[in-house]
Amino acid sequence: MKKRIAIFISGRGSNMEAIVRNTQTGLLKDCCEIALVFSNKPRAKGLEIAAGLGLSTASIPSKGKKREEFDAEVVRLLEPYRVDYIVLAGFMRILSPVLIRAYPNRIINIHPADTKAFQGVGAYEWAWENRLEKTYITVHYVDEGVDTGPVIAQQEVDLRGAASLQEIERRGLAVEHELYSKALRKVFIMGE
Ligand code: GRF
Protein backbone atom coordinates (compact mmCIF):
# COMPACT_ATOMS: atom_id res chain seq x y z
CA MET A 1 0.00 0.00 0.00
CA LYS A 2 1.27 3.44 -0.91
CA LYS A 3 1.71 5.77 2.06
CA ARG A 4 -0.43 8.88 1.96
CA ILE A 5 1.48 11.98 2.96
CA ALA A 6 0.81 15.61 3.74
CA ILE A 7 3.71 17.94 3.02
CA PHE A 8 3.91 21.00 5.28
CA ILE A 9 5.65 24.12 3.99
CA SER A 10 5.99 27.77 4.95
CA GLY A 11 7.76 29.33 1.98
CA ARG A 12 9.49 28.55 -1.27
CA GLY A 13 8.83 24.81 -1.26
CA SER A 14 11.83 23.53 -3.19
CA ASN A 15 12.00 20.35 -1.08
CA MET A 16 8.28 19.84 -1.60
CA GLU A 17 8.78 20.13 -5.36
CA ALA A 18 11.59 17.57 -5.30
CA ILE A 19 9.40 15.12 -3.36
CA VAL A 20 6.49 15.69 -5.74
CA ARG A 21 8.72 15.00 -8.73
CA ASN A 22 9.95 11.79 -7.15
CA THR A 23 6.37 10.75 -6.38
CA GLN A 24 5.33 11.33 -9.98
CA THR A 25 8.25 9.79 -11.83
CA GLY A 26 11.08 8.89 -9.49
CA LEU A 27 12.19 7.14 -6.36
CA LEU A 28 8.85 7.46 -4.54
CA LYS A 29 6.56 6.46 -7.40
CA ASP A 30 5.71 3.04 -6.04
CA CYS A 31 5.48 3.84 -2.34
CA CYS A 32 3.92 7.23 -1.76
CA GLU A 33 1.10 9.54 -2.80
CA ILE A 34 0.59 13.15 -1.85
CA ALA A 35 -2.76 13.74 -0.20
CA LEU A 36 -2.19 17.40 0.60
CA VAL A 37 0.28 20.27 0.60
CA PHE A 38 -0.41 22.42 3.65
CA SER A 39 0.96 25.77 4.79
CA ASN A 40 0.66 28.01 7.80
CA LYS A 41 1.28 30.90 5.40
CA PRO A 42 -1.60 31.37 2.95
CA ARG A 43 0.66 33.30 0.55
CA ALA A 44 3.54 30.80 0.56
CA LYS A 45 5.13 30.56 -2.88
CA GLY A 46 5.21 26.78 -2.58
CA LEU A 47 1.41 26.57 -2.29
CA GLU A 48 1.02 28.18 -5.71
CA ILE A 49 3.58 25.79 -7.12
CA ALA A 50 1.78 22.80 -5.58
CA ALA A 51 -1.59 23.93 -6.95
CA GLY A 52 0.04 24.38 -10.37
CA LEU A 53 1.24 20.77 -10.15
CA GLY A 54 -2.37 19.69 -9.63
CA LEU A 55 -2.08 18.86 -5.93
CA SER A 56 -4.64 19.53 -3.20
CA THR A 57 -3.58 22.47 -1.10
CA ALA A 58 -4.82 24.03 2.13
CA SER A 59 -3.66 26.65 4.56
CA ILE A 60 -4.52 27.90 8.01
CA PRO A 61 -2.81 31.12 9.07
CA SER A 62 -0.83 30.54 12.24
CA LYS A 63 -0.09 34.19 12.97
CA GLY A 64 -1.22 35.25 16.43
CA LYS A 65 -2.48 31.78 17.38
CA LYS A 66 -1.36 29.77 20.36
CA ARG A 67 0.61 26.71 19.31
CA GLU A 68 -1.93 24.22 20.70
CA GLU A 69 -4.89 26.08 19.23
CA PHE A 70 -3.34 26.15 15.75
CA ASP A 71 -2.23 22.51 15.94
CA ALA A 72 -5.73 21.37 16.96
CA GLU A 73 -7.11 23.12 13.85
CA VAL A 74 -4.49 21.37 11.73
CA VAL A 75 -5.37 17.96 13.21
CA ARG A 76 -9.05 18.57 12.34
CA LEU A 77 -8.19 19.75 8.83
CA LEU A 78 -6.08 16.64 8.21
CA GLU A 79 -8.65 14.06 9.34
CA PRO A 80 -10.52 13.60 6.04
CA TYR A 81 -7.25 13.25 4.12
CA ARG A 82 -6.34 10.09 6.10
CA VAL A 83 -2.62 10.68 5.92
CA ASP A 84 -0.09 8.14 7.11
CA TYR A 85 2.78 10.61 7.43
CA ILE A 86 3.36 14.34 7.78
CA VAL A 87 6.47 15.47 5.91
CA LEU A 88 7.81 18.82 7.08
CA ALA A 89 9.65 20.66 4.30
CA GLY A 90 10.63 24.12 5.45
CA PHE A 91 7.69 24.34 7.86
CA MET A 92 8.83 27.17 10.08
CA ARG A 93 6.82 26.45 13.16
CA ILE A 94 7.49 24.34 16.21
CA LEU A 95 4.88 21.62 16.67
CA SER A 96 3.11 21.12 19.98
CA PRO A 97 2.27 17.74 21.51
CA VAL A 98 -1.29 18.19 20.16
CA LEU A 99 -0.05 17.48 16.65
CA ILE A 100 2.88 15.23 17.55
CA ARG A 101 0.74 12.87 19.64
CA ALA A 102 -1.89 12.68 16.88
CA TYR A 103 0.82 11.30 14.53
CA PRO A 104 3.31 9.48 16.77
CA ASN A 105 6.52 8.59 14.86
CA ARG A 106 4.69 9.69 11.73
CA ILE A 107 6.15 13.17 11.37
CA ILE A 108 9.43 13.60 9.51
CA ASN A 109 11.59 16.70 9.10
CA ILE A 110 14.65 17.81 7.14
CA HIS A 111 17.23 19.92 8.93
CA PRO A 112 20.13 21.57 7.11
CA ALA A 113 22.75 20.65 9.75
CA ASP A 114 23.74 17.78 11.97
CA THR A 115 20.94 17.96 14.57
CA LYS A 116 23.47 17.14 17.29
CA ALA A 117 25.60 20.16 16.33
CA PHE A 118 23.01 22.83 15.55
CA GLN A 119 19.28 23.09 16.24
CA GLY A 120 16.68 25.64 15.18
CA VAL A 121 16.70 28.13 12.30
CA GLY A 122 19.75 29.58 10.54
CA ALA A 123 21.85 26.44 10.02
CA TYR A 124 23.41 27.60 6.74
CA GLU A 125 24.25 30.98 8.29
CA TRP A 126 25.88 29.08 11.16
CA ALA A 127 27.96 27.02 8.72
CA TRP A 128 28.99 30.17 6.85
CA GLU A 129 29.84 32.24 9.90
CA ASN A 130 31.94 29.41 11.34
CA ARG A 131 33.63 28.75 8.00
CA LEU A 132 32.81 25.05 8.25
CA GLU A 133 34.50 22.79 5.71
CA LYS A 134 31.54 20.45 5.76
CA THR A 135 28.07 20.23 7.17
CA TYR A 136 25.47 17.47 7.31
CA ILE A 137 21.90 17.41 6.10
CA THR A 138 19.73 15.41 8.48
CA VAL A 139 16.34 13.76 7.98
CA HIS A 140 14.78 12.81 11.29
CA TYR A 141 11.59 11.86 13.07
CA VAL A 142 9.96 14.71 14.98
CA ASP A 143 9.59 14.28 18.68
CA GLU A 144 8.59 16.80 21.32
CA GLY A 145 11.97 18.57 21.37
CA VAL A 146 13.36 20.94 18.71
CA ASP A 147 15.41 18.90 16.21
CA THR A 148 15.97 16.12 18.74
CA GLY A 149 14.15 13.14 17.16
CA PRO A 150 15.78 9.91 15.91
CA VAL A 151 17.87 10.35 12.77
CA ILE A 152 16.69 8.52 9.64
CA ALA A 153 19.45 9.60 7.23
CA GLN A 154 22.31 12.01 7.05
CA GLN A 155 24.51 13.20 4.20
CA GLU A 156 27.63 15.30 4.15
CA VAL A 157 27.86 18.53 2.16
CA ASP A 158 31.37 19.60 1.09
CA LEU A 159 31.66 23.32 1.80
CA ARG A 160 35.34 23.75 0.91
CA GLY A 161 35.89 26.73 -1.34
CA ALA A 162 32.35 28.08 -0.90
CA ALA A 163 32.72 31.85 -1.18
CA SER A 164 29.31 33.00 0.01
CA LEU A 165 26.29 32.04 2.06
CA GLN A 166 24.37 31.65 -1.21
CA GLU A 167 26.89 29.09 -2.42
CA ILE A 168 26.58 27.17 0.85
CA GLU A 169 22.80 27.15 0.50
CA ARG A 170 23.00 26.08 -3.12
CA ARG A 171 25.24 23.11 -2.29
CA GLY A 172 23.16 22.21 0.74
CA LEU A 173 19.83 22.34 -1.05
CA ALA A 174 21.12 20.13 -3.86
CA VAL A 175 21.85 17.48 -1.21
CA GLU A 176 18.53 18.10 0.59
CA HIS A 177 16.56 17.52 -2.60
CA GLU A 178 18.13 14.08 -3.10
CA LEU A 179 18.41 12.95 0.48
CA TYR A 180 14.83 13.68 1.54
CA SER A 181 13.25 11.34 -1.01
CA LYS A 182 15.85 8.63 -0.33
CA ALA A 183 15.11 8.82 3.39
CA LEU A 184 11.35 8.80 2.85
CA ARG A 185 11.65 5.74 0.63
CA LYS A 186 13.59 3.99 3.38
CA VAL A 187 10.80 4.74 5.88
CA PHE A 188 7.92 3.88 3.55
CA ILE A 189 9.41 0.67 2.16
CA MET A 190 11.18 -0.72 5.19
CA GLY A 191 8.27 0.20 7.45
CA GLU A 192 8.39 1.24 11.02
C1 GRF B 1 15.45 24.02 3.81
O1 GRF B 1 16.80 24.43 3.93
C2 GRF B 1 15.07 23.06 4.90
O2 GRF B 1 16.09 22.18 5.27
C3 GRF B 1 14.77 24.00 6.04
O3 GRF B 1 14.11 25.09 5.44
C4 GRF B 1 14.51 25.21 4.06
C5 GRF B 1 13.26 25.13 3.23
O4 GRF B 1 13.49 25.34 1.86
N1 GRF B 1 14.04 23.32 7.08
P1 GRF B 1 12.37 24.99 0.79
O5 GRF B 1 11.11 25.74 1.20
O6 GRF B 1 12.16 23.52 0.78
O7 GRF B 1 12.90 25.51 -0.52
mmCIF file of N, CA and C in Angstrom, residues 53-139:
data_model
loop_
_atom_site.group_PDB
_atom_site.id
_atom_site.type_symbol
_atom_site.label_atom_id
_atom_site.label_comp_id
_atom_site.label_asym_id
_atom_site.label_seq_id
_atom_site.Cartn_x
_atom_site.Cartn_y
_atom_site.Cartn_z
ATOM 1 N N LEU A 53 0.877 22.165 -9.844
ATOM 2 C CA LEU A 53 1.237 20.773 -10.148
ATOM 3 C C LEU A 53 0.025 19.855 -10.001
ATOM 4 N N GLY A 54 -1.132 20.457 -9.701
ATOM 5 C CA GLY A 54 -2.368 19.686 -9.634
ATOM 6 C C GLY A 54 -2.612 19.026 -8.280
ATOM 7 N N LEU A 55 -1.921 19.480 -7.254
ATOM 8 C CA LEU A 55 -2.078 18.855 -5.929
ATOM 9 C C LEU A 55 -3.139 19.581 -5.106
ATOM 10 N N SER A 56 -3.730 18.874 -4.151
ATOM 11 C CA SER A 56 -4.641 19.527 -3.205
ATOM 12 C C SER A 56 -3.820 20.383 -2.267
ATOM 13 N N THR A 57 -4.296 21.588 -2.019
ATOM 14 C CA THR A 57 -3.581 22.471 -1.100
ATOM 15 C C THR A 57 -4.554 23.023 -0.065
ATOM 16 N N ALA A 58 -4.011 23.391 1.087
ATOM 17 C CA ALA A 58 -4.823 24.026 2.128
ATOM 18 C C ALA A 58 -3.896 24.858 2.988
ATOM 19 N N SER A 59 -4.468 25.893 3.613
ATOM 20 C CA SER A 59 -3.663 26.648 4.564
ATOM 21 C C SER A 59 -4.530 27.160 5.698
ATOM 22 N N ILE A 60 -3.909 27.274 6.835
ATOM 23 C CA ILE A 60 -4.525 27.898 8.007
ATOM 24 C C ILE A 60 -3.481 28.881 8.519
ATOM 25 N N PRO A 61 -3.813 30.176 8.573
ATOM 26 C CA PRO A 61 -2.813 31.118 9.075
ATOM 27 C C PRO A 61 -2.499 30.855 10.544
ATOM 28 N N SER A 62 -1.213 30.832 10.853
ATOM 29 C CA SER A 62 -0.825 30.541 12.239
ATOM 30 C C SER A 62 -0.583 31.820 13.035
ATOM 31 N N LYS A 63 -0.479 32.942 12.327
ATOM 32 C CA LYS A 63 -0.094 34.192 12.969
ATOM 33 C C LYS A 63 -1.042 34.540 14.127
ATOM 34 N N GLY A 64 -0.439 34.814 15.272
ATOM 35 C CA GLY A 64 -1.218 35.254 16.427
ATOM 36 C C GLY A 64 -1.923 34.131 17.182
ATOM 37 N N LYS A 65 -1.777 32.890 16.693
ATOM 38 C CA LYS A 65 -2.475 31.782 17.380
ATOM 39 C C LYS A 65 -1.552 31.083 18.352
ATOM 40 N N LYS A 66 -2.127 30.601 19.433
ATOM 41 C CA LYS A 66 -1.360 29.771 20.363
ATOM 42 C C LYS A 66 -1.012 28.472 19.647
ATOM 43 N N ARG A 67 0.148 27.928 19.970
ATOM 44 C CA ARG A 67 0.607 26.707 19.313
ATOM 45 C C ARG A 67 -0.433 25.585 19.352
ATOM 46 N N GLU A 68 -0.994 25.336 20.543
ATOM 47 C CA GLU A 68 -1.928 24.219 20.704
ATOM 48 C C GLU A 68 -3.220 24.461 19.923
ATOM 49 N N GLU A 69 -3.650 25.712 19.925
ATOM 50 C CA GLU A 69 -4.895 26.080 19.231
ATOM 51 C C GLU A 69 -4.722 25.834 17.714
ATOM 52 N N PHE A 70 -3.618 26.321 17.179
ATOM 53 C CA PHE A 70 -3.340 26.146 15.752
ATOM 54 C C PHE A 70 -3.212 24.656 15.419
ATOM 55 N N ASP A 71 -2.459 23.930 16.227
ATOM 56 C CA ASP A 71 -2.229 22.508 15.941
ATOM 57 C C ASP A 71 -3.526 21.701 15.986
ATOM 58 N N ALA A 72 -4.438 22.072 16.888
ATOM 59 C CA ALA A 72 -5.731 21.366 16.956
ATOM 60 C C ALA A 72 -6.511 21.615 15.662
ATOM 61 N N GLU A 73 -6.434 22.819 15.135
ATOM 62 C CA GLU A 73 -7.107 23.117 13.851
ATOM 63 C C GLU A 73 -6.495 22.286 12.736
ATOM 64 N N VAL A 74 -5.180 22.147 12.781
ATOM 65 C CA VAL A 74 -4.489 21.371 11.735
ATOM 66 C C VAL A 74 -4.912 19.892 11.818
ATOM 67 N N VAL A 75 -4.966 19.363 13.036
ATOM 68 C CA VAL A 75 -5.368 17.959 13.208
ATOM 69 C C VAL A 75 -6.769 17.748 12.615
ATOM 70 N N ARG A 76 -7.678 18.688 12.884
ATOM 71 C CA ARG A 76 -9.047 18.574 12.339
ATOM 72 C C ARG A 76 -9.043 18.657 10.813
ATOM 73 N N LEU A 77 -8.262 19.592 10.297
ATOM 74 C CA LEU A 77 -8.195 19.745 8.832
ATOM 75 C C LEU A 77 -7.689 18.463 8.163
ATOM 76 N N LEU A 78 -6.713 17.814 8.818
ATOM 77 C CA LEU A 78 -6.078 16.637 8.206
ATOM 78 C C LEU A 78 -6.966 15.391 8.190
ATOM 79 N N GLU A 79 -7.888 15.312 9.162
ATOM 80 C CA GLU A 79 -8.647 14.059 9.340
ATOM 81 C C GLU A 79 -9.188 13.450 8.041
ATOM 82 N N PRO A 80 -9.950 14.225 7.251
ATOM 83 C CA PRO A 80 -10.524 13.596 6.043
ATOM 84 C C PRO A 80 -9.488 13.143 5.010
ATOM 85 N N TYR A 81 -8.279 13.628 5.113
ATOM 86 C CA TYR A 81 -7.255 13.248 4.123
ATOM 87 C C TYR A 81 -6.606 11.903 4.450
ATOM 88 N N ARG A 82 -6.851 11.401 5.670
ATOM 89 C CA ARG A 82 -6.343 10.085 6.100
ATOM 90 C C ARG A 82 -4.864 9.902 5.741
ATOM 91 N N VAL A 83 -4.043 10.784 6.271
ATOM 92 C CA VAL A 83 -2.622 10.680 5.918
ATOM 93 C C VAL A 83 -1.880 9.746 6.871
ATOM 94 N N ASP A 84 -0.925 9.024 6.307
ATOM 95 C CA ASP A 84 -0.086 8.138 7.111
ATOM 96 C C ASP A 84 1.078 8.911 7.728
ATOM 97 N N TYR A 85 1.614 9.854 6.962
ATOM 98 C CA TYR A 85 2.784 10.613 7.433
ATOM 99 C C TYR A 85 2.631 12.099 7.135
ATOM 100 N N ILE A 86 3.199 12.906 8.030
ATOM 101 C CA ILE A 86 3.357 14.341 7.778
ATOM 102 C C ILE A 86 4.831 14.572 7.472
ATOM 103 N N VAL A 87 5.087 15.213 6.342
ATOM 104 C CA VAL A 87 6.469 15.469 5.912
ATOM 105 C C VAL A 87 6.701 16.981 5.986
ATOM 106 N N LEU A 88 7.529 17.395 6.920
ATOM 107 C CA LEU A 88 7.811 18.823 7.078
ATOM 108 C C LEU A 88 8.920 19.208 6.097
ATOM 109 N N ALA A 89 8.659 20.232 5.293
ATOM 110 C CA ALA A 89 9.654 20.655 4.302
ATOM 111 C C ALA A 89 9.737 22.181 4.350
ATOM 112 N N GLY A 90 10.554 22.666 5.281
ATOM 113 C CA GLY A 90 10.634 24.117 5.445
ATOM 114 C C GLY A 90 9.402 24.655 6.147
ATOM 115 N N PHE A 91 8.846 23.881 7.074
ATOM 116 C CA PHE A 91 7.694 24.337 7.864
ATOM 117 C C PHE A 91 8.249 25.046 9.093
ATOM 118 N N MET A 92 8.096 26.366 9.109
ATOM 119 C CA MET A 92 8.827 27.173 10.078
ATOM 120 C C MET A 92 8.018 27.400 11.355
ATOM 121 N N ARG A 93 7.587 26.311 11.933
ATOM 122 C CA ARG A 93 6.819 26.451 13.156
ATOM 123 C C ARG A 93 7.059 25.217 14.027
ATOM 124 N N ILE A 94 7.282 25.456 15.297
ATOM 125 C CA ILE A 94 7.494 24.335 16.212
ATOM 126 C C ILE A 94 6.155 23.669 16.491
ATOM 127 N N LEU A 95 6.139 22.341 16.455
ATOM 128 C CA LEU A 95 4.881 21.624 16.674
ATOM 129 C C LEU A 95 4.677 21.372 18.161
ATOM 130 N N SER A 96 3.424 21.422 18.576
ATOM 131 C CA SER A 96 3.107 21.121 19.981
ATOM 132 C C SER A 96 2.745 19.642 20.099
ATOM 133 N N PRO A 97 2.675 19.138 21.328
ATOM 134 C CA PRO A 97 2.268 17.737 21.513
ATOM 135 C C PRO A 97 0.895 17.419 20.918
ATOM 136 N N VAL A 98 0.053 18.431 20.743
ATOM 137 C CA VAL A 98 -1.290 18.185 20.164
ATOM 138 C C VAL A 98 -1.152 17.534 18.787
ATOM 139 N N LEU A 99 -0.249 18.029 17.990
ATOM 140 C CA LEU A 99 -0.046 17.478 16.649
ATOM 141 C C LEU A 99 0.867 16.245 16.704
ATOM 142 N N ILE A 100 1.906 16.331 17.509
ATOM 143 C CA ILE A 100 2.876 15.229 17.552
ATOM 144 C C ILE A 100 2.235 13.938 18.084
ATOM 145 N N ARG A 101 1.378 14.078 19.077
ATOM 146 C CA ARG A 101 0.737 12.872 19.639
ATOM 147 C C ARG A 101 -0.371 12.328 18.743
ATOM 148 N N ALA A 102 -0.880 13.168 17.835
ATOM 149 C CA ALA A 102 -1.885 12.681 16.881
ATOM 150 C C ALA A 102 -1.223 11.828 15.782
ATOM 151 N N TYR A 103 0.069 12.037 15.562
ATOM 152 C CA TYR A 103 0.823 11.298 14.534
ATOM 153 C C TYR A 103 2.142 10.791 15.114
ATOM 154 N N PRO A 104 2.081 9.909 16.099
ATOM 155 C CA PRO A 104 3.313 9.482 16.770
ATOM 156 C C PRO A 104 4.262 8.739 15.825
ATOM 157 N N ASN A 105 5.505 9.156 15.778
ATOM 158 C CA ASN A 105 6.516 8.590 14.864
ATOM 159 C C ASN A 105 6.108 8.666 13.398
ATOM 160 N N ARG A 106 5.200 9.561 13.102
ATOM 161 C CA ARG A 106 4.690 9.694 11.729
ATOM 162 C C ARG A 106 4.950 11.095 11.185
ATOM 163 N N ILE A 107 5.806 11.834 11.858
ATOM 164 C CA ILE A 107 6.151 13.173 11.370
ATOM 165 C C ILE A 107 7.662 13.194 11.128
ATOM 166 N N ILE A 108 8.022 13.633 9.934
ATOM 167 C CA ILE A 108 9.431 13.599 9.512
ATOM 168 C C ILE A 108 9.842 15.015 9.107
ATOM 169 N N ASN A 109 11.097 15.359 9.397
ATOM 170 C CA ASN A 109 11.592 16.701 9.095
ATOM 171 C C ASN A 109 12.957 16.617 8.415
ATOM 172 N N ILE A 110 13.279 17.668 7.652
ATOM 173 C CA ILE A 110 14.649 17.806 7.140
ATOM 174 C C ILE A 110 15.274 19.030 7.783
ATOM 175 N N HIS A 111 16.513 18.850 8.226
ATOM 176 C CA HIS A 111 17.225 19.921 8.927
ATOM 177 C C HIS A 111 18.569 20.117 8.240
ATOM 178 N N PRO A 112 18.906 21.368 7.889
ATOM 179 C CA PRO A 112 20.133 21.568 7.108
ATOM 180 C C PRO A 112 21.408 21.647 7.943
ATOM 181 N N ALA A 113 21.530 20.773 8.934
ATOM 182 C CA ALA A 113 22.746 20.646 9.749
ATOM 183 C C ALA A 113 22.673 19.296 10.451
ATOM 184 N N ASP A 114 23.765 18.935 11.084
ATOM 185 C CA ASP A 114 23.736 17.780 11.974
ATOM 186 C C ASP A 114 22.909 18.209 13.189
ATOM 187 N N THR A 115 21.832 17.507 13.479
ATOM 188 C CA THR A 115 20.944 17.957 14.566
ATOM 189 C C THR A 115 21.645 17.913 15.931
ATOM 190 N N LYS A 116 22.737 17.156 16.012
ATOM 191 C CA LYS A 116 23.467 17.140 17.291
ATOM 192 C C LYS A 116 24.331 18.408 17.439
ATOM 193 N N ALA A 117 24.691 19.011 16.303
ATOM 194 C CA ALA A 117 25.603 20.157 16.335
ATOM 195 C C ALA A 117 24.877 21.494 16.325
ATOM 196 N N PHE A 118 23.717 21.545 15.669
ATOM 197 C CA PHE A 118 23.010 22.826 15.551
ATOM 198 C C PHE A 118 21.512 22.566 15.438
ATOM 199 N N GLN A 119 20.738 23.234 16.287
ATOM 200 C CA GLN A 119 19.282 23.091 16.240
ATOM 201 C C GLN A 119 18.647 24.452 15.923
ATOM 202 N N GLY A 120 17.435 24.406 15.419
ATOM 203 C CA GLY A 120 16.681 25.644 15.176
ATOM 204 C C GLY A 120 16.968 26.254 13.817
ATOM 205 N N VAL A 121 16.543 27.510 13.625
ATOM 206 C CA VAL A 121 16.698 28.133 12.299
ATOM 207 C C VAL A 121 18.094 28.724 12.117
ATOM 208 N N GLY A 122 18.490 28.888 10.842
ATOM 209 C CA GLY A 122 19.752 29.577 10.540
ATOM 210 C C GLY A 122 20.957 28.659 10.435
ATOM 211 N N ALA A 123 20.728 27.405 10.049
ATOM 212 C CA ALA A 123 21.847 26.445 10.016
ATOM 213 C C ALA A 123 22.872 26.762 8.929
ATOM 214 N N TYR A 124 22.428 27.264 7.784
ATOM 215 C CA TYR A 124 23.410 27.598 6.739
ATOM 216 C C TYR A 124 24.209 28.844 7.142
ATOM 217 N N GLU A 125 23.547 29.785 7.787
ATOM 218 C CA GLU A 125 24.248 30.978 8.290
ATOM 219 C C GLU A 125 25.317 30.547 9.307
ATOM 220 N N TRP A 126 24.948 29.613 10.156
ATOM 221 C CA TRP A 126 25.880 29.079 11.162
ATOM 222 C C TRP A 126 27.102 28.444 10.488
ATOM 223 N N ALA A 127 26.846 27.664 9.436
ATOM 224 C CA ALA A 127 27.955 27.017 8.720
ATOM 225 C C ALA A 127 28.860 28.072 8.078
ATOM 226 N N TRP A 128 28.245 29.104 7.523
ATOM 227 C CA TRP A 128 28.993 30.169 6.846
ATOM 228 C C TRP A 128 29.809 30.982 7.853
ATOM 229 N N GLU A 129 29.144 31.395 8.920
ATOM 230 C CA GLU A 129 29.840 32.238 9.902
ATOM 231 C C GLU A 129 31.001 31.503 10.575
ATOM 232 N N ASN A 130 30.870 30.196 10.717
ATOM 233 C CA ASN A 130 31.939 29.415 11.345
ATOM 234 C C ASN A 130 32.917 28.821 10.338
ATOM 235 N N ARG A 131 32.727 29.218 9.066
ATOM 236 C CA ARG A 131 33.628 28.749 8.004
ATOM 237 C C ARG A 131 33.813 27.220 8.055
ATOM 238 N N LEU A 132 32.717 26.516 8.178
ATOM 239 C CA LEU A 132 32.807 25.051 8.246
ATOM 240 C C LEU A 132 33.263 24.495 6.896
ATOM 241 N N GLU A 133 34.056 23.440 6.952
ATOM 242 C CA GLU A 133 34.496 22.789 5.708
ATOM 243 C C GLU A 133 33.466 21.784 5.220
ATOM 244 N N LYS A 134 32.626 21.347 6.152
ATOM 245 C CA LYS A 134 31.537 20.449 5.757
ATOM 246 C C LYS A 134 30.392 20.608 6.741
ATOM 247 N N THR A 135 29.207 20.280 6.264
ATOM 248 C CA THR A 135 28.070 20.234 7.173
ATOM 249 C C THR A 135 27.278 18.980 6.818
ATOM 250 N N TYR A 136 26.240 18.690 7.560
ATOM 251 C CA TYR A 136 25.471 17.470 7.312
ATOM 252 C C TYR A 136 24.005 17.820 7.198
ATOM 253 N N ILE A 137 23.351 17.287 6.194
ATOM 254 C CA ILE A 137 21.899 17.411 6.097
ATOM 255 C C ILE A 137 21.320 16.218 6.859
ATOM 256 N N THR A 138 20.296 16.465 7.641
ATOM 257 C CA THR A 138 19.730 15.407 8.477
ATOM 258 C C THR A 138 18.225 15.269 8.250
ATOM 259 N N VAL A 139 17.781 14.044 8.011
ATOM 260 C CA VAL A 139 16.341 13.760 7.976
ATOM 261 C C VAL A 139 16.038 12.976 9.245
#
